[in-house]
Coordinates of C-alpha atoms and ligand atoms in Angstrom, one line a residue:
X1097 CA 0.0 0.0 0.0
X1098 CA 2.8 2.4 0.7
X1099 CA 4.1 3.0 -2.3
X1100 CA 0.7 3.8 -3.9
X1101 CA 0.6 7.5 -2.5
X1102 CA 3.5 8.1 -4.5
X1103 CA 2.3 7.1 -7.9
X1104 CA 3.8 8.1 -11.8
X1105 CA 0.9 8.5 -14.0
X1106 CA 0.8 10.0 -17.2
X1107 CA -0.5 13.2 -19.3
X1108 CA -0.8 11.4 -22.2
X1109 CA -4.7 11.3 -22.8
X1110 CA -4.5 14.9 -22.4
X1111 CA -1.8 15.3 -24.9
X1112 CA -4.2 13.8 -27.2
X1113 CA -6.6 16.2 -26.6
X1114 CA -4.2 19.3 -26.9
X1115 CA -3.3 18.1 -30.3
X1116 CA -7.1 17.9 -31.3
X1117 CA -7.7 21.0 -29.3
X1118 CA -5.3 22.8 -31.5
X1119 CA -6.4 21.8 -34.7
X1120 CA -9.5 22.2 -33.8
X1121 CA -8.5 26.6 -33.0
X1122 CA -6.9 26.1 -36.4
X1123 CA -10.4 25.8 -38.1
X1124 CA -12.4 27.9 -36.0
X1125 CA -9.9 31.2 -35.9
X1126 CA -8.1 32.9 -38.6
X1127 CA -5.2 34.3 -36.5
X1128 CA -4.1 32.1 -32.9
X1129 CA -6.8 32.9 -30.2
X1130 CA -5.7 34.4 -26.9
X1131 CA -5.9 33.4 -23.3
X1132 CA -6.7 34.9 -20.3
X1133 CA -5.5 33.1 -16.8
X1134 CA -6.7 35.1 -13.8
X1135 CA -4.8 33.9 -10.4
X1136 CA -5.8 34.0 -6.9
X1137 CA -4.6 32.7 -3.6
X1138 CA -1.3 31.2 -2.3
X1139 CA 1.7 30.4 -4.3
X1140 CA 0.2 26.6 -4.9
X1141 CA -2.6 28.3 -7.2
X1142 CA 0.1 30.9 -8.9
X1143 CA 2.3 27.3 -9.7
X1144 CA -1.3 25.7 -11.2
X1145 CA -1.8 28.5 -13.1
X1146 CA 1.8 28.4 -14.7
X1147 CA 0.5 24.6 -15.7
X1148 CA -2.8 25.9 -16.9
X1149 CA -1.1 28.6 -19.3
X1150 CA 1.5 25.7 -20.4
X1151 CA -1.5 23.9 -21.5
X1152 CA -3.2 26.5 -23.1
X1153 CA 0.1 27.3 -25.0
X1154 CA 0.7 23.8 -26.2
X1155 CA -2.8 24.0 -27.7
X1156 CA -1.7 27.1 -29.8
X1157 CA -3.1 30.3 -27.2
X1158 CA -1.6 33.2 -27.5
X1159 CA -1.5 34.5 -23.3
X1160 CA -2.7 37.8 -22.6
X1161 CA -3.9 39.7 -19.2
X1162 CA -5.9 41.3 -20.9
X1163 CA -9.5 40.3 -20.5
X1164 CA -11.1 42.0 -23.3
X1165 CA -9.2 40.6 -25.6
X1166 CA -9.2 36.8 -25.1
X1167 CA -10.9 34.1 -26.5
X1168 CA -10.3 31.8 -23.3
X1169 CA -10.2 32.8 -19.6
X1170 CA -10.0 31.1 -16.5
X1171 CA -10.2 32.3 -13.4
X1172 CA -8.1 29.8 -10.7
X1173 CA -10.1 30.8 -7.3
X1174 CA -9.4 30.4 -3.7
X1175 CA -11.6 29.8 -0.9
X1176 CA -9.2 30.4 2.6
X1177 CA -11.1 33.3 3.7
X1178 CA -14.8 34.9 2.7
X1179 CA -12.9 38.3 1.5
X1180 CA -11.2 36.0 -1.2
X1181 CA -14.3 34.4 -1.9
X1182 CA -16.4 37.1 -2.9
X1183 CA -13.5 38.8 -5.2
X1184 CA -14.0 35.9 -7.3
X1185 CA -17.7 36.1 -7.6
X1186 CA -17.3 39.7 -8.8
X1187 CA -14.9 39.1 -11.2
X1188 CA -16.6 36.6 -12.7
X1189 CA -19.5 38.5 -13.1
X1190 CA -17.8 40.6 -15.7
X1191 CA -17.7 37.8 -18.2
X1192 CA -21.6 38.1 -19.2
X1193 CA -20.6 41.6 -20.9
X1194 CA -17.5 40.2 -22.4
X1195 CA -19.7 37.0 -24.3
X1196 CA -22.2 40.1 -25.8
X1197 CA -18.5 41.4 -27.0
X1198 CA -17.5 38.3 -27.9
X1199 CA -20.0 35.2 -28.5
X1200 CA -17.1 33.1 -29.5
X1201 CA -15.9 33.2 -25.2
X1202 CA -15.1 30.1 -23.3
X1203 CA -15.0 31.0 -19.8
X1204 CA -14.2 28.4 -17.1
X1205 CA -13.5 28.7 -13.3
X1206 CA -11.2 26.5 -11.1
X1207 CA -8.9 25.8 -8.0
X1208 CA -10.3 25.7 -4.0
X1209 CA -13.4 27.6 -4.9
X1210 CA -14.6 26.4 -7.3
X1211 CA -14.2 22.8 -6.0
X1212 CA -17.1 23.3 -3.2
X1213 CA -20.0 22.1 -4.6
X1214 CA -22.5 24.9 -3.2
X1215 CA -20.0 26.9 -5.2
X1216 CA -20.5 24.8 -8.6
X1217 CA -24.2 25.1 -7.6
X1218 CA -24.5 28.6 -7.2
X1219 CA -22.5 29.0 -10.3
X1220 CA -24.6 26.8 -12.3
X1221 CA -27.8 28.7 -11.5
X1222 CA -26.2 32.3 -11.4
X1223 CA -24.3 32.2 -13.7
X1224 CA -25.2 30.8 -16.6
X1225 CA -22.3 32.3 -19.2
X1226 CA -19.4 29.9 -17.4
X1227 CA -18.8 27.2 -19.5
X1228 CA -16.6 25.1 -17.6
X1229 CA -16.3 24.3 -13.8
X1230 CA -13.3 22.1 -12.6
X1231 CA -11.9 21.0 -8.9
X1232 CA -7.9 21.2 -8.3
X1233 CA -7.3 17.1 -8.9
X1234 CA -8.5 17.0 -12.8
X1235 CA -6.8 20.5 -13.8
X1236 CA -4.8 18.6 -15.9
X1237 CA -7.9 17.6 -17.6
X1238 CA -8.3 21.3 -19.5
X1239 CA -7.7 20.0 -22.7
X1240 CA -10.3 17.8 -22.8
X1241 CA -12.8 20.6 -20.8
X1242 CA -12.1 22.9 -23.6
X1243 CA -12.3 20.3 -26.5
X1244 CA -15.3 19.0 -25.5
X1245 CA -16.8 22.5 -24.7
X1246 CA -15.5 23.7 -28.3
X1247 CA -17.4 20.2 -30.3
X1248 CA -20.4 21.5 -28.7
X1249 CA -20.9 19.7 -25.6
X1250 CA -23.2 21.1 -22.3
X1251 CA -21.4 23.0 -19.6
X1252 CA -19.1 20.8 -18.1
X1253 CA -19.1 20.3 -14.2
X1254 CA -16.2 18.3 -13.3
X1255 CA -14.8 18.3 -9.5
X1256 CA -14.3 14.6 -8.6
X1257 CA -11.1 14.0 -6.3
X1258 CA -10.5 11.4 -8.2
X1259 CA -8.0 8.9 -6.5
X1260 CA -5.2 11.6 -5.7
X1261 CA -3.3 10.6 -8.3
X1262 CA -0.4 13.1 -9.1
X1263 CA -0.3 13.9 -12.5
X1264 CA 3.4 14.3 -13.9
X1265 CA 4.4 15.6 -17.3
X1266 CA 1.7 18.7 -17.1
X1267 CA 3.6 21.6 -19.3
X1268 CA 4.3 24.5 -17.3
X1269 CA 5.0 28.2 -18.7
X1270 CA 6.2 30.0 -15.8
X1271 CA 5.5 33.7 -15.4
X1272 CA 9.3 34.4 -14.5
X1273 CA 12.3 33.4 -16.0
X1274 CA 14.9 33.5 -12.8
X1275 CA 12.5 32.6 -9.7
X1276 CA 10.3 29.8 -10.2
X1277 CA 8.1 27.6 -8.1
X1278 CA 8.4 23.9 -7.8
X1279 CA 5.9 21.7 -6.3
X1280 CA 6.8 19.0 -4.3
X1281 CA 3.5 17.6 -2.8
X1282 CA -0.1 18.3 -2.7
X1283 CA -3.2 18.3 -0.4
X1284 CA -3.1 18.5 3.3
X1285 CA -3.9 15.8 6.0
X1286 CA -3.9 18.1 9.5
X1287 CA -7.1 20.1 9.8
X1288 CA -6.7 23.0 11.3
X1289 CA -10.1 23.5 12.3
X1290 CA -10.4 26.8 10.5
X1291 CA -9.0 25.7 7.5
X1292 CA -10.8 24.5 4.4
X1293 CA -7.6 23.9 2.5
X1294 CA -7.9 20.1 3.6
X1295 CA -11.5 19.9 2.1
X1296 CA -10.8 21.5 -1.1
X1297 CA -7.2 20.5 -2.3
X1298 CA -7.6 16.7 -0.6
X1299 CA -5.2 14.4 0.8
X1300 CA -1.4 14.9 1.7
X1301 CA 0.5 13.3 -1.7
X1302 CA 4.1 14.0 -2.3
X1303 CA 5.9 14.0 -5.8
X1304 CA 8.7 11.5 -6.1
X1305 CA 11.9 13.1 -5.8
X1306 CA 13.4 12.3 -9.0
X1307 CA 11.0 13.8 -10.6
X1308 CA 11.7 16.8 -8.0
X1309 CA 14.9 16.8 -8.9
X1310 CA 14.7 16.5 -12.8
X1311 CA 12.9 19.1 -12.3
X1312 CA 14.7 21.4 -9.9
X1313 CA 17.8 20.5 -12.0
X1314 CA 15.6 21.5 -15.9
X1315 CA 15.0 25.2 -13.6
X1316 CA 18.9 25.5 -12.9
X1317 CA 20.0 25.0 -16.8
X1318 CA 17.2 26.8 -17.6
X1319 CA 18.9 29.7 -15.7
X1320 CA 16.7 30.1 -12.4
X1321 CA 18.5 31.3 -9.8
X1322 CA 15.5 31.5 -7.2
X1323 CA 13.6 27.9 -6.4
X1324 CA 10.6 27.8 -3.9
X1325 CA 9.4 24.5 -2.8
X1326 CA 6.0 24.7 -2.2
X1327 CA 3.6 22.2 0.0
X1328 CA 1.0 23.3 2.4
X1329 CA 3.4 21.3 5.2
X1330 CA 6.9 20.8 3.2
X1331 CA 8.0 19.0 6.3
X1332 CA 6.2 16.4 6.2
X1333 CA 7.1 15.8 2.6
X1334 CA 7.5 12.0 1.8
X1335 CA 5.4 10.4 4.4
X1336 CA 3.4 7.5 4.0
X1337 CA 6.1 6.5 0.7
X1338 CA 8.3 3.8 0.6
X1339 CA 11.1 5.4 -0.8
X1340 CA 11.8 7.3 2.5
X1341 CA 13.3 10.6 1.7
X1342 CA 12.6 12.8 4.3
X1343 CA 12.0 16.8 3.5
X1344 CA 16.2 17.3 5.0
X1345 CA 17.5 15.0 2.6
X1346 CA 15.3 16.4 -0.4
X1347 CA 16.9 19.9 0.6
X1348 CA 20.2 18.2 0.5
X1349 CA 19.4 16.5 -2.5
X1350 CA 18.5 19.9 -4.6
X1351 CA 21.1 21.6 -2.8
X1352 CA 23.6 19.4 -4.5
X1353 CA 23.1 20.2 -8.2
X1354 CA 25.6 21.8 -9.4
X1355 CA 24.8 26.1 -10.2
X1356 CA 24.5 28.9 -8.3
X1357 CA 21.0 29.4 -6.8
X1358 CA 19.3 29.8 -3.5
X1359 CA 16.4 27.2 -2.4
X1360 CA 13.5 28.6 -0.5
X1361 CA 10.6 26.4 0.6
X1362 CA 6.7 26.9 2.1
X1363 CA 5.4 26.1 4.4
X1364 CA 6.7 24.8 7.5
X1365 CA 4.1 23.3 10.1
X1366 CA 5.6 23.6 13.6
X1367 CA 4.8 20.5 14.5
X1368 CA 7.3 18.8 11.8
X1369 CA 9.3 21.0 12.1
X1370 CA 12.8 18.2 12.9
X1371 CA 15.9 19.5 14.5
X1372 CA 17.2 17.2 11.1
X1373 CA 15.6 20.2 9.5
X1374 CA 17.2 22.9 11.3
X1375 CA 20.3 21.5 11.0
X1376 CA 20.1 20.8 7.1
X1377 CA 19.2 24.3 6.9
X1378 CA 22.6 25.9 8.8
X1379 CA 25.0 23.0 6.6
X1380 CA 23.4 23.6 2.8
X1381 CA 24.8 26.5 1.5
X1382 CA 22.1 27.2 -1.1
X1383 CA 19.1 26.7 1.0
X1384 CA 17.7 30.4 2.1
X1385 CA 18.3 31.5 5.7
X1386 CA 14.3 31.7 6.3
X1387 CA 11.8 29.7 8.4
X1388 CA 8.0 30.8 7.4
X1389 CA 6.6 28.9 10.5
X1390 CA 3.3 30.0 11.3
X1391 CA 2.1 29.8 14.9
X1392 CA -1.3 31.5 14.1
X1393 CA -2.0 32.0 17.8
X1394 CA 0.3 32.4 21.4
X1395 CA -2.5 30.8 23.8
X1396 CA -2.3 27.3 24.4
X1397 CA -6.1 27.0 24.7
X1398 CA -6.7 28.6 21.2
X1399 CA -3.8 26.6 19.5
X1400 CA -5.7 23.1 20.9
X1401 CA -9.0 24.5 19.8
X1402 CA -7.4 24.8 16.2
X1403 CA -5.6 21.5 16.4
X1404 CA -2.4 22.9 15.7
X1405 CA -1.1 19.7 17.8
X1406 CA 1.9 22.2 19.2
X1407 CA 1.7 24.6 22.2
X1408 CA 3.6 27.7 22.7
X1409 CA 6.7 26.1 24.9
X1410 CA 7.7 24.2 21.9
X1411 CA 6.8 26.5 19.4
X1412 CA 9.6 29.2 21.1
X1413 CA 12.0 26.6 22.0
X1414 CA 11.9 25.4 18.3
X1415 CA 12.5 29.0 17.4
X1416 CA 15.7 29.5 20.1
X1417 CA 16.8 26.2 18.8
X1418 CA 16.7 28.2 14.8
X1419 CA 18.5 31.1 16.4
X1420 CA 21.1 28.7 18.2
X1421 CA 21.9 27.2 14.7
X1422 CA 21.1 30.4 12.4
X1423 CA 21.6 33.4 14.0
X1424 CA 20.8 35.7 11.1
X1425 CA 17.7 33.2 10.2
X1426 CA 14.3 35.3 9.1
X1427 CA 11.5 33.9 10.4
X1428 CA 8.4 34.7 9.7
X1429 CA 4.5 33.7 10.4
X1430 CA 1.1 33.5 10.1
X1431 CA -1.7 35.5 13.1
X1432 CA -5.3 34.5 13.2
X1433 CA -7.0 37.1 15.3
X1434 CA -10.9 36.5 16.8
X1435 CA -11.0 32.7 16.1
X1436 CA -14.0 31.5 17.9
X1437 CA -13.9 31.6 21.3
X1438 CA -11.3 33.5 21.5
X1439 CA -10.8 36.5 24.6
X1440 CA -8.5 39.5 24.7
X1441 CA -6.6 37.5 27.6
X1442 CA -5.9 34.6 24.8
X1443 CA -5.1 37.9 22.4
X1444 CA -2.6 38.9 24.4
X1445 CA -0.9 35.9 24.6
X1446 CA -0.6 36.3 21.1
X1447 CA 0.9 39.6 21.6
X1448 CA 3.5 38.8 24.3
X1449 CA 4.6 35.7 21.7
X1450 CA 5.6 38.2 18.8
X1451 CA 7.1 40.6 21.3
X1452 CA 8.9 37.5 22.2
X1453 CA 10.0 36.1 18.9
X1454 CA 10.5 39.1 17.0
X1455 CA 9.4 38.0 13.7
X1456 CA 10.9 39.7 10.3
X1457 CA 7.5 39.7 8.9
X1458 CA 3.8 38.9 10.0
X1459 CA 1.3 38.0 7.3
X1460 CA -2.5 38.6 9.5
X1461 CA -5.8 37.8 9.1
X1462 CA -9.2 37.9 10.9
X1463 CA -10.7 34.7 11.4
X1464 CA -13.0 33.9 8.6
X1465 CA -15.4 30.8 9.3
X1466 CA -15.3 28.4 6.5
X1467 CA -18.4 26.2 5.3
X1468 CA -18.4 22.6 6.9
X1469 CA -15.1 23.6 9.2
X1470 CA -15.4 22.6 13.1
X1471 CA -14.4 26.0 13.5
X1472 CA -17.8 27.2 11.8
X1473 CA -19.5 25.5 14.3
X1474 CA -18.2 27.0 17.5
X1475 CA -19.6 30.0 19.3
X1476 CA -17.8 33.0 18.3
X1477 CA -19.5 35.8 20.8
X1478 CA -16.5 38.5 19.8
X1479 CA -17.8 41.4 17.1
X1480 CA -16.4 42.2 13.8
X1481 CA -15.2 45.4 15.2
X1482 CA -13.3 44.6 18.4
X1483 CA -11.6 41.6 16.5
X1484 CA -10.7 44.6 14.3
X1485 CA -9.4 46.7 17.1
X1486 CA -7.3 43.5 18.2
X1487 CA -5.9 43.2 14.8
X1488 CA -5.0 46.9 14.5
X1489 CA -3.0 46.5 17.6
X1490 CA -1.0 43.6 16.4
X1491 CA -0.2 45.3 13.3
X1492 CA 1.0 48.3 15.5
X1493 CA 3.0 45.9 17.6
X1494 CA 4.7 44.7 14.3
X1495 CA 5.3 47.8 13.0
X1496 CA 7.3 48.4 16.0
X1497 CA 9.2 45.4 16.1
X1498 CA 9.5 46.2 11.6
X1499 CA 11.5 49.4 12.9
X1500 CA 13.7 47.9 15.9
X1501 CA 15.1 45.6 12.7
X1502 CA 15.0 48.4 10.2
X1503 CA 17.7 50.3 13.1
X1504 CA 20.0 47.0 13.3
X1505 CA 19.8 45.9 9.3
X1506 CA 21.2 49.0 7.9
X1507 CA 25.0 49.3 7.6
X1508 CA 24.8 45.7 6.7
X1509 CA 26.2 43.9 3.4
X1510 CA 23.4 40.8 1.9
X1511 CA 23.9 39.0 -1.1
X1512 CA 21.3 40.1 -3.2
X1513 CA 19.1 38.3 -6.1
X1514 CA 18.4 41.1 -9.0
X1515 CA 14.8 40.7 -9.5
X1516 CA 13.0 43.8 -10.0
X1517 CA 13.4 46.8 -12.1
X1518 CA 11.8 50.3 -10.3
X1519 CA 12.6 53.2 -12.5
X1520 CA 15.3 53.8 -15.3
X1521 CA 18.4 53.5 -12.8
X1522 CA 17.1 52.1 -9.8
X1523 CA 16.7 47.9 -9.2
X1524 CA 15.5 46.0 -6.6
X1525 CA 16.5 42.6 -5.1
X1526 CA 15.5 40.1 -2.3
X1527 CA 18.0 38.8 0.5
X1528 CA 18.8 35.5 1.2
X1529 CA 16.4 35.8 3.9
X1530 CA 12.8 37.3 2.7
X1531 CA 13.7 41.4 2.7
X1532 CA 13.5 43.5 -0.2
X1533 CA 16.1 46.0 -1.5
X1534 CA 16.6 49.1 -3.4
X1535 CA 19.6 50.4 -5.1
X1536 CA 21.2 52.1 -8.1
X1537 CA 21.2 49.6 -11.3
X1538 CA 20.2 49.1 -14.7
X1539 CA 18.1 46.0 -16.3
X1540 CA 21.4 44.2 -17.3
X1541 CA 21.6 43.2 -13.7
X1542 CA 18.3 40.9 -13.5
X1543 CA 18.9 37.7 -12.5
X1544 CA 22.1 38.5 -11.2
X1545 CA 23.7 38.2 -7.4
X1546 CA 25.1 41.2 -6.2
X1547 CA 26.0 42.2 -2.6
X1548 CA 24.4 45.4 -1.2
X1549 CA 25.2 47.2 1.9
X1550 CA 21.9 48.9 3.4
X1551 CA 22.1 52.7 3.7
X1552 CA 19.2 53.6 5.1
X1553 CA 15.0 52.7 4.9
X1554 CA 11.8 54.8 3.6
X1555 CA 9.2 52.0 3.0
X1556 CA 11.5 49.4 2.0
X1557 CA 15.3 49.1 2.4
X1558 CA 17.7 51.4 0.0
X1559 CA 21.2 50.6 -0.8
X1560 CA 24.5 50.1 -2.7
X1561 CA 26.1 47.7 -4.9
X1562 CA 29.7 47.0 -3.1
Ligands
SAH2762 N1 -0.6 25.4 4.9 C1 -0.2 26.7 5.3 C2 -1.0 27.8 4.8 C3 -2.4 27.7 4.7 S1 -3.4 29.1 4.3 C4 0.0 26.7 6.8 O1 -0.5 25.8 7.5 O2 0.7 27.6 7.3 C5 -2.5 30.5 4.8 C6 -2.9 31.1 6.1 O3 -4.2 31.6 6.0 C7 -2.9 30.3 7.3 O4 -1.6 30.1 7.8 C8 -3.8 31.0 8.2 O5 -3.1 32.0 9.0 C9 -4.8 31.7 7.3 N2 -6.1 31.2 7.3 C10 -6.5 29.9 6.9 N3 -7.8 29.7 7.1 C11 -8.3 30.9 7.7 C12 -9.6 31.3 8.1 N4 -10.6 30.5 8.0 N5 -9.7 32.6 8.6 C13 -8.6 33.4 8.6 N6 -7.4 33.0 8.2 C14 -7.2 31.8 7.8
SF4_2763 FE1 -4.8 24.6 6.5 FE2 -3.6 23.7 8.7 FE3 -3.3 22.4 6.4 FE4 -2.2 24.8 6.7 S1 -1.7 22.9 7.8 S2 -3.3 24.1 4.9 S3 -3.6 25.9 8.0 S4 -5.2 22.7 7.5
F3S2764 FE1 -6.5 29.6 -1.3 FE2 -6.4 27.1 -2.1 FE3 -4.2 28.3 -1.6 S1 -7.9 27.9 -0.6 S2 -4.7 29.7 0.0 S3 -5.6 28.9 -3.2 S4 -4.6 26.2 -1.3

């Protein structure tokens, strides 16, 4: 049974289809037709997208962002919180004008959202101009969507799990041509009792890692310099397989391919989060000094009310053990404020935890109850507006903290990844770690390491080349 979670199927049905797909846009339009991929959500649904435009591309679509002008969009949703939720629905309430504008329109929506079935209902009834509605485990399966769609068929309602299977050999055109993601397993298996990732993207599955590192090493000779791994637990990457490569020696694995490149990876759970880890982090030099390890709340009551399955005492003691290894490590987290049930004594835990760790950067949310979580189902007494007032004073707190490390980063020298151009002379790059950097440059440099030393700070870091 083991060795079933990590399975090798094949793209080749859809291959057919792409081939018939694109002689199929040969007959209906006189010049190639042009595709629209609108992205939202975490990195995983940026890296389907990428696989969704190298789809569309090996069926002969031209990509555009521009709306008006395609002949195909998609719109790859996300369904974390209610705010991201309702972007979607007004976005794709644009595409009933764009059909009057152009009849010949196949519009289709995908990803988390679109893989709740109260959301294919609603779309369905609502919204009758979507042609096509898939789930995140057949999105390998738009050739045939749009072939079908194209001969004529009904509106096509596809969002079967499947069994998991990963799909390998799905072309992908990434957006950049230096930093690229790389996905190394799917799905979740901890159920955070907020979360609906779990529901919507489906069981924990991890790639093999020869195909990780095919990959990984393709990126390198392709020139990337900047490789995120990306999992919703990277930690627990290879569990359940036979072939018993732990996350550590997948690191160790890409770190040894010959180039020069940094590896970053997201996300770390806490509660995988090995000392094997740590120390794999501190002895590869390519791997990025940077832990994203969010702890979503400092009270040990809330935490067990998520089912993190960590309490605050480990959660620091993993971070001093980071620090003892790393001392310049970046670590950074996630902050749910008002989950249900929550009291300003609990808040304030949370509070005295990032006075505590000092984090380089917070990335915060309210709580946002999520259809069929436990979480929905608890009491949740607190009001929009003092959960609000809470929030406002983390992000104060932060921006305290933000300024404490602005005073001791500048006057320091980081080797920088070019990856950004601002205005006519002036580039911008990212550390090693996760911050952001200014300085004098032209375009020639993308792409390119250079070490800065920081001068000085208005809104984000400014410095030289030395
Ligand atoms: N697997 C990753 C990230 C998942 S989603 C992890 O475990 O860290 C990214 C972040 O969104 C989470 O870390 C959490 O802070 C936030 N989030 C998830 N569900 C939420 C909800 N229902 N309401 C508010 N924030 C939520
Ligand atoms: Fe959601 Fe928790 Fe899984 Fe992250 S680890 S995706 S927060 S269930
Ligand atoms: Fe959103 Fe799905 Fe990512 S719900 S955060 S796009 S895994």
């Amino acid at each position: 049974m083991l060795s079933d979670i990590c399975y090798k199927p094949v793209f080749a049905e859809q291959e057919v289809y792409m081939r018939r797909t694109a002689k199929l846009l040969t007959e209906i339009y006189d010049i190639p037709p042009k595709a629209c991929v609108i992205t939202f959500g975490c990195q995983q649904n940026v890296s389907d997208s990428e696989h969704l435009k190298g789809m569309l591309c090996g069926m002969g679509y031209i990509l555009t962002s521009d709306e008006s002008q395609a002949d195909f969009i998609i719109f790859n949703t996300c369904a974390v919180r209610e705010h991201a939720q309702d972007r979607v629905y007004g976005n794709i309430g644009k595409i009933k004008q764009l059909k009057k504008d152009n009849p010949k329109l196949i519009a289709a929506v995908c990803g988390c959202m679109a893989q709740q079935q109260s959301v294919a209902d609603k779309i369905k009834k609502s919204y009758p101009y979507i042609d096509i509605v898939f789930g995140t485990q057949v999105f390998h399966r738009l050739p045939e969507f749009i072939y079908k769609r194209l001969k004529g068929s009904k509106r096509i309602f596809e969002l079967s799990l499947e069994n998991g299977d990963i799909v390998e050999g799905v072309p992908v055109k990434r957006d950049g041509s230096f930093k690229g993601w790389l996905p190394i397993m799917y799905g979740c298996d901890n159920f955070c009792t907020y979360c609906i990732v779990p529901y919507v993207r489906g069981r924990e599955r991890s790639r093999e890692p020869e195909e990780i590192i095919a990959e990984a090493r393709a990126m390198v000779e392709a020139g990337y310099k900047d490789i995120t791994l990306l999992g919703q637990n990277v930690n627990s990457y290879g569990k359940g397989c036979s072939h018993g490569v732990t996350f550590a020696k997948l690191l160790r694995m890409i770190n040894d391919i010959e180039g020069n490149f940094v590896i970053r990876f997201m996300t770390s759970h806490p509660k995988d989060c090995t000392a094997e880890l740590l120390d794999t982090i501190k002895e590869c030099n390519k791997v990025s000094r940077h832990l994203h390890l969010p702890v979503q709340s400092g009270s040990d009551r809330i935490l067990k009310l998520m089912n993190r399955k960590y309490d605050r005492k480990s959660y620091l003691e993993l971070i001093e053990a980071a620090r003892q290894r790393i001392p310049d490590i970046s670590i950074t987290s996630d902050i749910i404020v008002g989950f249900p049930g929550e009291t300003y004594e609990d808040f304030k835990q949370t509070l005295s935890l990032v006075k505590e760790v000092k984090y380089s950067s917070l990335f915060t949310f309210i709580y946002s109850p999520r259809e069929n979580s436990p979480a929905a189902a608890m009491a949740d007494p607190v009001s929009r507006q003092e959960k609000g007032r809470w929030f406002d004073e983390l992000l104060q707190l932060q921006d305290e903290i933000a300024s404490e490390n602005v005073k001791q980063n500048i006057g320091k020298t980081y080797r920088v990844l070019c990856d950004s151009v601002e205005s006519e002379d002036v580039i911008s790059g990212h550390t090693n770690g996760t911050a952001s950097i200014e300085f004098k440059g032209g375009n020639e440099l993308l792409g390119q390491f250079v070490n800065v030393k920081i001068t000085g700070y208005t809104n984000t870091y400014k410095g030289v080349i030395i």
